Amino acid sequence: MIHKLLRKVFKRVAKSPVFPEPARIPVNQHGIRRERISPAACKVCTTLQERGHQAYVVGGAVRDLLIDHTPKDYDIATSATPEEVRALFRRARIIGRRFKIVHVMSGAETIEVTTFRARHEAETDEHGRVLNDNVYGTLAEDASRRDFTINALYCDPSTETIIDFHHGVADLRQKTLRMIGEPRTRYREDPVRMLRAVRLAAKLGLIIDPTARAPIRAMAILLENVPTARLFDETLKLLMSGNAVRCIAQLRAEGLHHGLLPLLDIVLGQPDGERFIRLALENTDERVRANKRVSPGFLFAALLWPEVLKLWRARQANGAPTYPALFEALDQVLDTQARQLALTRRVASDIKEIWALQPRFDKRAGQAPHRLIEQPRFRAGWDFLKLRAESGELPGDLPEWWDRFAHAGHDEREEMLRAALNDGNVPVRKRRRRKRSATVTETPTPDAA
Ligand code: ATP
Ligand code: MG
C-alpha cells in the first residue's frame, strides 16, 4: 500500500518536466510595438491581466508580426479558465468539443482565447494520437505542447516583451521550421502537424528542419486515422493559403498528397490534368492574394475536374448521351471524394452545380443561352469555363463569346446567335434515348432553367 502510494508520488514528480527559464526579449530587439497589435487583442489581454490573470498574444499572430506579415487573426493564451474568460466580456462564448476555447467578439474581430494547456497525461488512441488534451497547465507547459518553435512565442502587449521558451525567434530569423520535442512522437500525437509543417513552410518560405522532415514520408499513413472533417478543414486552409501551388509541390515532395485527395496523385500524373490543376491553383492563389473571394466549391470542382472529364469522355465514347454521361461521371467522382474528404453537403452541391453548367455553354442557339446567363451560378460556371479554355480543353474564344453575350443588348445578342449558327457552332440536337438509368432520371434537361 505504502509502496503503491510512494510509486504514485514519485511517478508524478518524475513526470512533471522541468522547464528551463525562457528568454525574455525586449521590444528594442524584436520590434513589435503595441500599436502594431490589433487593439481588440490588446484590450482582451489587459482586461485579463487587470483581473490578475496572465495573458499573451500567441501563435501565428506573433510569428507573422515578426516577419512583417499581417496576421490573419489573433489568438490569446491565458491562465484564466474558459468560464472566467467568458464572465469578463460582454460578447463572449465558449466553443469547442475537443477542448474549450472562448471567442471574444470585438467589433468585426473575433479573438480566440485559450487557457494554458499541458501536454502530458493526455488520453491517446492505439496509434498514439491524442484524443483529449483538455488538461490545463502552466505557461511553460502551454509552450511545450505547441507544434513548432516559431508558433510558441508569447507577446505581452503591456510590457511589449516576447517570452520565448524554445528559441523560436532565432529559428524564425534563420528561416527554420523546427518541431518542439521529438518529431515522431509529435506526429503520432497529431498527424495533422505534418500538413501544418508543409503549409507553414510553403507560406512563410521556411526550410523544414531535417529531423522534422525526415519522418514525414514514412508517417504519412497516419493521416488515415484523422477524422475526415479535420482533414477537410486542413486541406482547405492549405489550398486557400495563397500559396497553394507551392504547398502542393511540397506535399508531393513529402509524399503527403496520397491521403488528402486520393485522386490528386492520379490526376497530377496526367499531362492534361496537371495543366488544368496548376492553372486552377494559380488562379486561386492570385485571388487570395488580391483579397478576392474564393469558394471551396469552385476550388474542389477544379481539382476534381480532370477525373470527371476522363470518365465523361469514356462514357460518351461508349455511346452515352452528353448529360447522362456527365452526371454519372460526376456522381462517381463525388462519391469517392465525399467519403475521403467529408465534403459538406453544401460544398458538394456547389461543385455539382458548377460541373452541371458546363455542357450548357456549348449550346449557342434558341432560348438556352438567355436562360443560362440568368442562372445564379452563371458567373462561377463561366469562371470555370475560362479555366477549361485556358488549359486548352475548349476553344479559346468560347468564354469571351459568353462574356460578350451576357453584357450585350437584345439586338446584339440576336446577332451573335445568328453568327454562331452560321459558323456551325450549334451542336446538332440528338434524339433522347427512351430508357434512362436512375441517375439520369434526376438529371435536369439541358434547357431546364
Ligand atoms: P495561421 O496563420 O494559419 O493561422 P497558426 O499557426 O496561427 O497559423 P492556428 O491553427 O491558428 O495556426 O493555430 C494557432 C496556434 O495553435 C499555433 O500557432 C500553434 O501554436 C498552436 N497549434 C495549432 N495547431 C496545433 C497542433 N496541431 N499541434 C500543436 N499546436 C498547434
Ligand atoms: Mg492563427
Short mmCIF file of C-alpha atoms and ligand atoms in Angstrom, two decimals:
data_model
loop_
_atom_site.label_atom_id
_atom_site.label_comp_id
_atom_site.label_asym_id
_atom_site.label_seq_id
_atom_site.Cartn_x
_atom_site.Cartn_y
_atom_site.Cartn_z
CA MET A 1 0.00 0.00 0.00
CA ILE A 2 2.70 2.45 1.12
CA HIS A 3 4.81 1.31 -1.80
CA LYS A 4 1.99 1.95 -4.18
CA LEU A 5 1.47 5.43 -2.76
CA LEU A 6 5.18 6.25 -2.94
CA ARG A 7 5.35 5.00 -6.52
CA LYS A 8 2.41 7.20 -7.41
CA VAL A 9 4.00 10.28 -5.81
CA PHE A 10 7.37 9.66 -7.46
CA LYS A 11 5.81 8.92 -10.79
CA ARG A 12 4.06 12.26 -10.69
CA VAL A 13 7.26 14.08 -9.71
CA ALA A 14 9.23 12.25 -12.37
CA LYS A 15 6.56 13.01 -14.95
CA SER A 16 6.31 16.75 -14.45
CA PRO A 17 9.04 18.09 -16.71
CA VAL A 18 11.48 20.74 -15.66
CA PHE A 19 11.41 23.71 -17.99
CA PRO A 20 14.42 25.95 -18.50
CA GLU A 21 13.93 29.67 -17.99
CA PRO A 22 12.59 31.25 -21.17
CA ALA A 23 14.27 34.13 -22.97
CA ARG A 24 12.51 37.46 -22.36
CA ILE A 25 13.08 39.55 -25.43
CA PRO A 26 12.57 43.31 -25.09
CA VAL A 27 10.90 45.41 -27.77
CA ASN A 28 14.13 47.00 -28.99
CA GLN A 29 15.24 43.54 -30.08
CA HIS A 30 12.02 42.27 -31.67
CA GLY A 31 10.31 45.48 -32.79
CA ILE A 32 6.65 44.57 -32.19
CA ARG A 33 5.24 47.70 -30.61
CA ARG A 34 1.78 47.71 -29.05
CA GLU A 35 0.41 49.84 -31.90
CA ARG A 36 1.06 47.04 -34.39
CA ILE A 37 -1.08 44.59 -32.46
CA SER A 38 -4.84 44.57 -33.02
CA PRO A 39 -6.46 46.92 -30.44
CA ALA A 40 -9.07 44.24 -29.72
CA ALA A 41 -6.36 41.68 -28.85
CA CYS A 42 -4.56 44.25 -26.64
CA LYS A 43 -7.80 45.04 -24.84
CA VAL A 44 -8.56 41.36 -24.14
CA CYS A 45 -5.03 40.91 -22.73
CA THR A 46 -5.20 43.97 -20.46
CA THR A 47 -8.69 43.10 -19.19
CA LEU A 48 -7.48 39.63 -18.21
CA GLN A 49 -4.26 40.99 -16.67
CA GLU A 50 -6.16 43.58 -14.61
CA ARG A 51 -8.05 40.68 -13.02
CA GLY A 52 -4.79 39.04 -12.01
CA HIS A 53 -4.55 36.52 -14.87
CA GLN A 54 -1.64 36.03 -17.22
CA ALA A 55 -2.50 36.78 -20.85
CA TYR A 56 -0.40 36.88 -24.01
CA VAL A 57 -0.85 37.14 -27.75
CA VAL A 58 0.49 33.84 -29.07
CA GLY A 59 0.97 31.68 -32.15
CA GLY A 60 0.56 32.77 -35.75
CA ALA A 61 -0.01 36.46 -34.96
CA VAL A 62 3.33 36.94 -33.12
CA ARG A 63 5.15 34.90 -35.76
CA ASP A 64 3.62 36.89 -38.61
CA LEU A 65 4.27 40.29 -36.97
CA LEU A 66 7.93 39.34 -36.51
CA ILE A 67 8.32 38.90 -40.26
CA ASP A 68 6.12 41.86 -41.20
CA HIS A 69 3.16 39.80 -42.39
CA THR A 70 -0.32 40.95 -41.44
CA PRO A 71 -1.79 38.40 -39.02
CA LYS A 72 -4.89 36.60 -40.29
CA ASP A 73 -6.34 36.50 -36.79
CA TYR A 74 -5.31 36.74 -33.15
CA ASP A 75 -5.02 34.01 -30.56
CA ILE A 76 -4.57 34.72 -26.87
CA ALA A 77 -3.28 32.29 -24.25
CA THR A 78 -4.25 32.88 -20.63
CA SER A 79 -4.10 31.35 -17.16
CA ALA A 80 -7.84 32.11 -16.73
CA THR A 81 -10.27 29.22 -17.24
CA PRO A 82 -12.78 29.44 -20.12
CA GLU A 83 -15.57 30.22 -17.65
CA GLU A 84 -13.51 33.03 -16.07
CA VAL A 85 -12.78 34.47 -19.50
CA ARG A 86 -16.39 34.36 -20.60
CA ALA A 87 -17.53 36.15 -17.43
CA LEU A 88 -15.23 39.10 -18.19
CA PHE A 89 -16.53 40.01 -21.65
CA ARG A 90 -19.97 41.03 -22.82
CA ARG A 91 -19.76 39.37 -26.23
CA ALA A 92 -18.03 36.06 -25.49
CA ARG A 93 -18.97 32.43 -25.88
CA ILE A 94 -17.36 29.12 -25.12
CA ILE A 95 -16.96 26.86 -28.12
CA GLY A 96 -15.17 23.61 -28.93
CA ARG A 97 -15.71 19.97 -28.20
CA ARG A 98 -12.21 18.56 -28.14
CA PHE A 99 -11.09 21.46 -26.00
CA LYS A 100 -12.90 24.53 -24.85
CA ILE A 101 -11.92 27.90 -26.24
CA VAL A 102 -13.58 31.26 -25.84
CA HIS A 103 -14.45 33.53 -28.74
CA VAL A 104 -14.43 37.15 -27.65
CA MET A 105 -16.09 39.41 -30.21
CA SER A 106 -14.93 42.99 -30.53
CA GLY A 107 -16.34 45.00 -33.43
CA ALA A 108 -15.85 42.87 -36.53
CA GLU A 109 -12.99 40.94 -34.92
CA THR A 110 -13.16 37.61 -33.12
CA ILE A 111 -10.31 36.94 -30.72
CA GLU A 112 -9.72 33.33 -29.78
CA VAL A 113 -8.81 32.91 -26.11
CA THR A 114 -7.36 29.59 -24.93
CA THR A 115 -6.46 28.53 -21.40
CA PHE A 116 -2.86 27.31 -20.93
CA ARG A 117 -2.84 23.59 -21.57
CA ALA A 118 -0.47 20.84 -20.56
CA ARG A 119 0.74 18.13 -22.89
CA HIS A 120 1.26 15.18 -20.57
CA GLU A 121 -1.22 12.58 -19.28
CA ALA A 122 -3.39 13.00 -22.32
CA GLU A 123 -5.59 10.16 -23.49
CA THR A 124 -4.35 8.60 -26.75
CA ASP A 125 -5.59 6.03 -29.27
CA GLU A 126 -3.66 2.89 -30.23
CA HIS A 127 -1.50 4.89 -32.68
CA GLY A 128 -0.52 7.46 -30.04
CA ARG A 129 -2.96 10.08 -31.34
CA VAL A 130 -4.11 12.44 -28.59
CA LEU A 131 -7.84 12.18 -28.07
CA ASN A 132 -8.30 14.58 -25.19
CA ASP A 133 -5.88 17.33 -24.25
CA ASN A 134 -8.17 19.38 -22.11
CA VAL A 135 -5.74 19.40 -19.18
CA TYR A 136 -4.94 22.92 -18.05
CA GLY A 137 -1.32 23.79 -17.36
CA THR A 138 1.28 26.49 -16.81
CA LEU A 139 2.68 28.92 -19.37
CA ALA A 140 5.77 26.73 -19.83
CA GLU A 141 3.61 23.65 -20.35
CA ASP A 142 1.45 25.50 -22.82
CA ALA A 143 4.57 26.44 -24.79
CA SER A 144 5.81 22.87 -24.94
CA ARG A 145 2.52 21.42 -26.24
CA ARG A 146 2.57 23.76 -29.27
CA ASP A 147 3.81 22.38 -32.57
CA PHE A 148 6.72 24.47 -33.84
CA THR A 149 9.17 26.74 -32.05
CA ILE A 150 8.08 29.76 -34.12
CA ASN A 151 4.47 29.13 -33.01
CA ALA A 152 5.32 29.16 -29.31
CA LEU A 153 6.14 32.84 -28.87
CA TYR A 154 4.16 34.80 -26.28
CA CYS A 155 3.89 38.54 -26.62
CA ASP A 156 2.75 40.65 -23.68
CA PRO A 157 1.30 43.85 -25.17
CA SER A 158 1.56 45.69 -21.81
CA THR A 159 5.33 45.31 -21.49
CA GLU A 160 5.97 44.71 -25.22
CA THR A 161 8.08 41.69 -24.22
CA ILE A 162 8.21 38.37 -26.08
CA ILE A 163 8.60 35.22 -23.98
CA ASP A 164 10.46 32.55 -25.94
CA PHE A 165 10.92 29.09 -24.40
CA HIS A 166 12.15 27.25 -27.49
CA HIS A 167 14.39 29.66 -29.45
CA GLY A 168 11.55 30.46 -31.80
CA VAL A 169 12.78 33.97 -32.60
CA ALA A 170 16.20 32.65 -33.62
CA ASP A 171 14.61 29.88 -35.73
CA LEU A 172 12.38 32.37 -37.49
CA ARG A 173 15.40 34.56 -38.29
CA GLN A 174 17.15 31.52 -39.68
CA LYS A 175 14.03 30.57 -41.64
CA THR A 176 13.80 27.19 -39.97
CA LEU A 177 10.64 25.35 -39.04
CA ARG A 178 11.63 23.30 -36.00
CA MET A 179 9.38 20.95 -34.08
CA ILE A 180 9.13 21.29 -30.30
CA GLY A 181 10.03 17.92 -28.81
CA GLU A 182 10.65 14.68 -30.66
CA PRO A 183 9.07 14.95 -34.12
CA ARG A 184 7.96 11.31 -34.41
CA THR A 185 6.12 11.47 -31.09
CA ARG A 186 4.55 14.80 -32.02
CA TYR A 187 3.35 13.49 -35.40
CA ARG A 188 1.97 10.37 -33.73
CA GLU A 189 0.08 12.55 -31.23
CA ASP A 190 -1.40 14.56 -34.06
CA PRO A 191 -0.64 13.62 -37.69
CA VAL A 192 -2.12 16.91 -38.90
CA ARG A 193 1.14 18.51 -37.76
CA MET A 194 2.74 17.03 -40.89
CA LEU A 195 0.34 19.03 -43.04
CA ARG A 196 0.87 22.11 -40.91
CA ALA A 197 4.62 21.76 -41.40
CA VAL A 198 4.20 21.75 -45.17
CA ARG A 199 1.67 24.58 -45.19
CA LEU A 200 3.68 26.87 -42.89
CA ALA A 201 6.96 26.17 -44.69
CA ALA A 202 5.37 26.98 -48.06
CA LYS A 203 3.51 30.02 -46.75
CA LEU A 204 6.45 31.57 -44.92
CA GLY A 205 9.27 30.37 -47.15
CA LEU A 206 10.87 28.26 -44.39
CA ILE A 207 13.01 25.16 -44.51
CA ILE A 208 11.61 22.26 -42.51
CA ASP A 209 14.34 21.22 -40.10
CA PRO A 210 15.74 17.83 -41.29
CA THR A 211 14.76 15.97 -38.10
CA ALA A 212 11.17 17.16 -38.51
CA ARG A 213 11.16 16.49 -42.24
CA ALA A 214 12.73 13.05 -42.31
CA PRO A 215 9.93 11.03 -40.65
CA ILE A 216 7.10 12.56 -42.70
CA ARG A 217 7.22 10.22 -45.68
CA ALA A 218 7.02 7.07 -43.56
CA MET A 219 4.45 8.51 -41.16
CA ALA A 220 2.12 9.99 -43.81
CA ILE A 221 -0.05 6.89 -43.50
CA LEU A 222 -1.14 8.07 -40.02
CA LEU A 223 -3.24 10.77 -41.69
CA GLU A 224 -5.71 8.00 -42.42
CA ASN A 225 -6.67 7.93 -38.74
CA VAL A 226 -7.51 11.62 -38.62
CA PRO A 227 -11.23 12.40 -38.70
CA THR A 228 -12.17 13.41 -42.23
CA ALA A 229 -13.79 16.69 -41.16
CA ARG A 230 -10.50 17.87 -39.67
CA LEU A 231 -8.61 16.72 -42.76
CA PHE A 232 -11.00 18.68 -44.91
CA ASP A 233 -10.50 21.86 -42.84
CA GLU A 234 -6.74 21.47 -43.05
CA THR A 235 -6.78 20.79 -46.79
CA LEU A 236 -8.91 23.85 -47.30
CA LYS A 237 -6.53 26.03 -45.25
CA LEU A 238 -3.68 24.73 -47.34
CA LEU A 239 -5.39 25.32 -50.66
CA MET A 240 -6.68 28.74 -49.69
CA SER A 241 -3.43 29.95 -48.16
CA GLY A 242 -2.50 31.99 -51.22
CA ASN A 243 0.41 29.57 -51.73
CA ALA A 244 -1.47 26.53 -52.95
CA VAL A 245 0.94 25.91 -55.83
CA ARG A 246 3.94 25.83 -53.51
CA CYS A 247 2.04 23.81 -50.91
CA ILE A 248 1.03 21.14 -53.42
CA ALA A 249 4.55 20.93 -54.79
CA GLN A 250 5.85 20.48 -51.24
CA LEU A 251 3.11 17.95 -50.42
CA ARG A 252 4.14 15.88 -53.41
CA ALA A 253 7.79 16.18 -52.47
CA GLU A 254 6.97 14.84 -49.00
CA GLY A 255 4.66 12.11 -50.30
CA LEU A 256 1.74 13.60 -48.39
CA HIS A 257 -0.81 14.11 -51.12
CA HIS A 258 -2.00 10.50 -51.18
CA GLY A 259 -4.17 10.59 -48.10
CA LEU A 260 -5.51 14.02 -48.89
CA LEU A 261 -7.07 13.91 -52.30
CA PRO A 262 -6.80 10.32 -53.42
CA LEU A 263 -7.47 11.32 -56.98
CA LEU A 264 -4.93 14.10 -56.96
CA ASP A 265 -1.97 11.83 -57.49
CA ILE A 266 -3.70 10.11 -60.41
CA VAL A 267 -4.71 13.44 -61.88
CA LEU A 268 -1.33 15.07 -61.33
CA GLY A 269 0.24 12.21 -63.18
CA GLN A 270 -1.63 13.07 -66.38
CA PRO A 271 -0.25 15.83 -68.58
CA ASP A 272 -3.72 17.32 -69.35
CA GLY A 273 -4.92 17.20 -65.76
CA GLU A 274 -1.71 18.66 -64.47
CA ARG A 275 -2.01 21.76 -66.62
CA PHE A 276 -5.62 22.32 -65.65
CA ILE A 277 -4.97 21.89 -61.93
CA ARG A 278 -1.92 24.11 -62.00
CA LEU A 279 -3.94 26.85 -63.67
CA ALA A 280 -6.75 26.43 -61.15
CA LEU A 281 -4.35 26.68 -58.22
CA GLU A 282 -2.51 29.67 -59.70
CA ASN A 283 -5.85 31.35 -60.25
CA THR A 284 -6.84 30.66 -56.61
CA ASP A 285 -3.51 31.98 -55.30
CA GLU A 286 -3.93 35.17 -57.29
CA ARG A 287 -7.44 35.68 -55.98
CA VAL A 288 -6.43 35.08 -52.36
CA ARG A 289 -3.53 37.47 -52.67
CA ALA A 290 -5.81 40.12 -54.18
CA ASN A 291 -8.24 39.59 -51.25
CA LYS A 292 -10.91 38.28 -53.61
CA ARG A 293 -13.42 35.64 -52.61
CA VAL A 294 -12.57 32.02 -53.32
CA SER A 295 -15.27 29.44 -52.87
CA PRO A 296 -14.33 25.94 -51.68
CA GLY A 297 -16.88 24.57 -54.17
CA PHE A 298 -15.10 26.18 -57.12
CA LEU A 299 -11.71 25.03 -55.92
CA PHE A 300 -12.69 21.40 -55.42
CA ALA A 301 -14.67 21.41 -58.65
CA ALA A 302 -11.45 22.39 -60.41
CA LEU A 303 -9.22 19.90 -58.61
CA LEU A 304 -11.52 17.03 -59.46
CA TRP A 305 -12.42 18.12 -62.99
CA PRO A 306 -9.75 16.20 -64.93
CA GLU A 307 -11.02 12.98 -63.38
CA VAL A 308 -14.62 13.86 -64.22
CA LEU A 309 -13.61 14.76 -67.75
CA LYS A 310 -11.85 11.45 -68.25
CA LEU A 311 -14.88 9.45 -67.08
CA TRP A 312 -17.30 11.69 -69.00
CA ARG A 313 -15.41 11.21 -72.25
CA ALA A 314 -15.12 7.47 -71.71
CA ARG A 315 -18.88 7.18 -71.24
CA GLN A 316 -19.59 9.28 -74.29
CA ALA A 317 -17.22 7.15 -76.32
CA ASN A 318 -19.34 4.16 -75.24
CA GLY A 319 -22.40 5.83 -76.73
CA ALA A 320 -23.91 7.55 -73.66
CA PRO A 321 -25.54 10.94 -74.39
CA THR A 322 -23.84 14.11 -73.08
CA TYR A 323 -25.86 14.75 -69.93
CA PRO A 324 -26.31 11.22 -68.58
CA ALA A 325 -22.62 10.59 -69.25
CA LEU A 326 -21.62 13.74 -67.34
CA PHE A 327 -23.91 13.08 -64.39
CA GLU A 328 -22.73 9.51 -64.00
CA ALA A 329 -19.12 10.67 -64.12
CA LEU A 330 -19.59 13.43 -61.58
CA ASP A 331 -21.56 11.21 -59.20
CA GLN A 332 -18.80 8.64 -59.31
CA VAL A 333 -16.07 11.18 -58.56
CA LEU A 334 -18.07 12.91 -55.83
CA ASP A 335 -18.93 9.62 -54.14
CA THR A 336 -15.26 8.74 -53.79
CA GLN A 337 -14.31 12.21 -52.59
CA ALA A 338 -17.24 12.69 -50.24
CA ARG A 339 -16.08 9.65 -48.29
CA GLN A 340 -12.42 10.66 -48.23
CA LEU A 341 -12.79 14.33 -47.61
CA ALA A 342 -16.05 14.72 -45.74
CA LEU A 343 -17.16 17.28 -48.27
CA THR A 344 -20.09 19.05 -46.69
CA ARG A 345 -23.42 18.76 -48.48
CA ARG A 346 -23.23 22.44 -49.31
CA VAL A 347 -19.78 22.20 -50.92
CA ALA A 348 -20.72 19.02 -52.79
CA SER A 349 -23.81 20.69 -54.21
CA ASP A 350 -21.79 23.78 -55.25
CA ILE A 351 -19.33 21.51 -57.05
CA LYS A 352 -22.12 19.69 -58.82
CA GLU A 353 -23.78 22.92 -59.94
CA ILE A 354 -20.58 24.22 -61.48
CA TRP A 355 -19.95 20.96 -63.34
CA ALA A 356 -23.55 20.58 -64.48
CA LEU A 357 -23.49 24.03 -66.09
CA GLN A 358 -20.55 23.16 -68.33
CA PRO A 359 -22.28 21.42 -71.28
CA ARG A 360 -24.78 24.25 -71.39
CA PHE A 361 -22.04 26.58 -72.62
CA ASP A 362 -21.87 24.52 -75.81
CA LYS A 363 -25.37 25.47 -76.72
CA ARG A 364 -25.41 28.79 -78.56
CA ALA A 365 -28.88 28.70 -80.11
CA GLY A 366 -32.51 29.34 -79.28
CA GLN A 367 -33.53 30.37 -75.78
CA ALA A 368 -30.89 28.28 -73.98
CA PRO A 369 -28.18 31.00 -73.85
CA HIS A 370 -30.68 33.53 -72.45
CA ARG A 371 -31.65 31.11 -69.73
CA LEU A 372 -28.06 30.21 -68.94
CA ILE A 373 -26.94 33.78 -68.27
CA GLU A 374 -29.85 34.19 -65.84
CA GLN A 375 -28.61 31.27 -63.74
CA PRO A 376 -27.48 32.37 -60.26
CA ARG A 377 -24.30 30.32 -60.71
CA PHE A 378 -23.58 31.61 -64.21
CA ARG A 379 -20.54 33.58 -63.04
CA ALA A 380 -18.93 30.62 -61.26
CA GLY A 381 -19.74 28.39 -64.24
CA TRP A 382 -18.19 30.96 -66.57
CA ASP A 383 -15.02 31.31 -64.46
CA PHE A 384 -14.74 27.54 -64.67
CA LEU A 385 -15.29 27.57 -68.42
CA LYS A 386 -12.44 30.08 -68.67
CA LEU A 387 -10.09 27.72 -66.89
CA ARG A 388 -11.09 24.93 -69.24
CA ALA A 389 -10.41 27.14 -72.24
CA GLU A 390 -7.06 28.34 -70.84
CA SER A 391 -5.97 24.77 -70.31
CA GLY A 392 -6.65 24.03 -73.98
CA GLU A 393 -9.64 21.77 -73.37
CA LEU A 394 -12.04 24.12 -75.22
CA PRO A 395 -11.77 26.69 -77.99
CA GLY A 396 -10.06 29.78 -76.57
CA ASP A 397 -12.75 32.22 -77.75
CA LEU A 398 -15.73 30.50 -76.07
CA PRO A 399 -15.51 32.31 -72.70
CA GLU A 400 -15.16 35.64 -74.45
CA TRP A 401 -18.25 34.91 -76.54
CA TRP A 402 -20.28 34.25 -73.37
CA ASP A 403 -18.94 37.29 -71.61
CA ARG A 404 -19.92 39.45 -74.57
CA PHE A 405 -23.33 37.77 -74.80
CA ALA A 406 -24.01 38.33 -71.08
CA HIS A 407 -23.24 42.03 -71.37
CA ALA A 408 -24.83 42.67 -74.79
CA GLY A 409 -28.18 44.31 -75.53
CA HIS A 410 -31.08 42.48 -77.17
CA ASP A 411 -30.16 43.16 -80.81
CA GLU A 412 -26.52 42.32 -80.38
CA ARG A 413 -27.44 39.03 -78.69
CA GLU A 414 -29.68 38.04 -81.60
CA GLU A 415 -26.88 38.92 -83.99
CA MET A 416 -24.39 36.83 -82.00
CA LEU A 417 -26.72 33.82 -82.05
CA ARG A 418 -27.20 34.14 -85.82
CA ALA A 419 -23.44 34.35 -86.35
CA ALA A 420 -22.88 31.29 -84.10
CA LEU A 421 -25.45 29.37 -86.14
CA ASN A 422 -23.74 30.33 -89.40
CA ASP A 423 -20.35 29.32 -88.03
CA GLY A 424 -21.75 25.86 -87.35
CA ASN A 425 -21.19 26.28 -83.60
CA VAL A 426 -24.53 24.83 -82.70
CA PRO A 427 -24.49 21.15 -81.82
CA VAL A 428 -26.96 19.04 -83.74
CA ARG A 429 -29.79 18.05 -81.44
CA LYS A 430 -29.72 14.32 -80.81
CA ARG A 431 -32.85 12.33 -80.14
CA ARG A 432 -33.13 11.44 -76.47
CA ARG A 433 -32.96 7.77 -75.61
CA ARG A 434 -36.12 6.26 -74.26
CA LYS A 435 -34.64 4.09 -71.50
CA ARG A 436 -32.88 6.02 -68.75
CA SER A 437 -30.97 4.95 -65.66
CA ALA A 438 -31.82 6.09 -62.09
CA THR A 439 -29.16 8.86 -62.08
CA VAL A 440 -30.35 10.13 -65.39
CA THR A 441 -33.91 10.49 -64.13
CA GLU A 442 -32.70 13.19 -61.70
CA THR A 443 -30.70 14.92 -64.38
CA PRO A 444 -32.14 18.24 -65.48
CA THR A 445 -32.64 18.57 -69.20
CA PRO A 446 -30.17 20.86 -70.89
CA ASP A 447 -32.78 23.54 -71.34
CA ALA A 448 -34.25 23.39 -67.87
CA ALA A 449 -33.58 26.68 -66.11
P1 ATP B 1 -2.34 30.54 -39.42
O1 ATP B 1 -1.53 31.68 -39.94
O2 ATP B 1 -2.72 29.59 -40.45
O3 ATP B 1 -3.49 30.97 -38.53
P2 ATP B 1 -1.37 29.49 -36.93
O4 ATP B 1 -0.04 28.95 -36.53
O5 ATP B 1 -1.87 30.69 -36.20
O6 ATP B 1 -1.30 29.74 -38.50
P3 ATP B 1 -3.71 28.18 -35.95
O7 ATP B 1 -4.39 26.97 -36.46
O8 ATP B 1 -4.44 29.47 -35.89
O9 ATP B 1 -2.40 28.32 -36.83
O10 ATP B 1 -3.16 27.79 -34.52
C1 ATP B 1 -2.76 28.75 -33.54
C2 ATP B 1 -1.61 28.18 -32.70
O11 ATP B 1 -2.04 26.99 -32.03
C3 ATP B 1 -0.40 27.75 -33.50
O12 ATP B 1 0.46 28.83 -33.77
C4 ATP B 1 0.22 26.72 -32.57
O13 ATP B 1 0.93 27.35 -31.53
C5 ATP B 1 -0.98 26.05 -31.97
N1 ATP B 1 -1.39 24.86 -32.75
C6 ATP B 1 -2.28 24.81 -33.77
N2 ATP B 1 -2.42 23.56 -34.24
C7 ATP B 1 -1.61 22.78 -33.48
C8 ATP B 1 -1.31 21.39 -33.47
N3 ATP B 1 -1.87 20.56 -34.33
N4 ATP B 1 -0.43 20.95 -32.54
C9 ATP B 1 0.15 21.79 -31.65
N5 ATP B 1 -0.08 23.11 -31.64
C10 ATP B 1 -0.95 23.62 -32.52
MG MG B 2 -3.91 31.59 -36.38
#
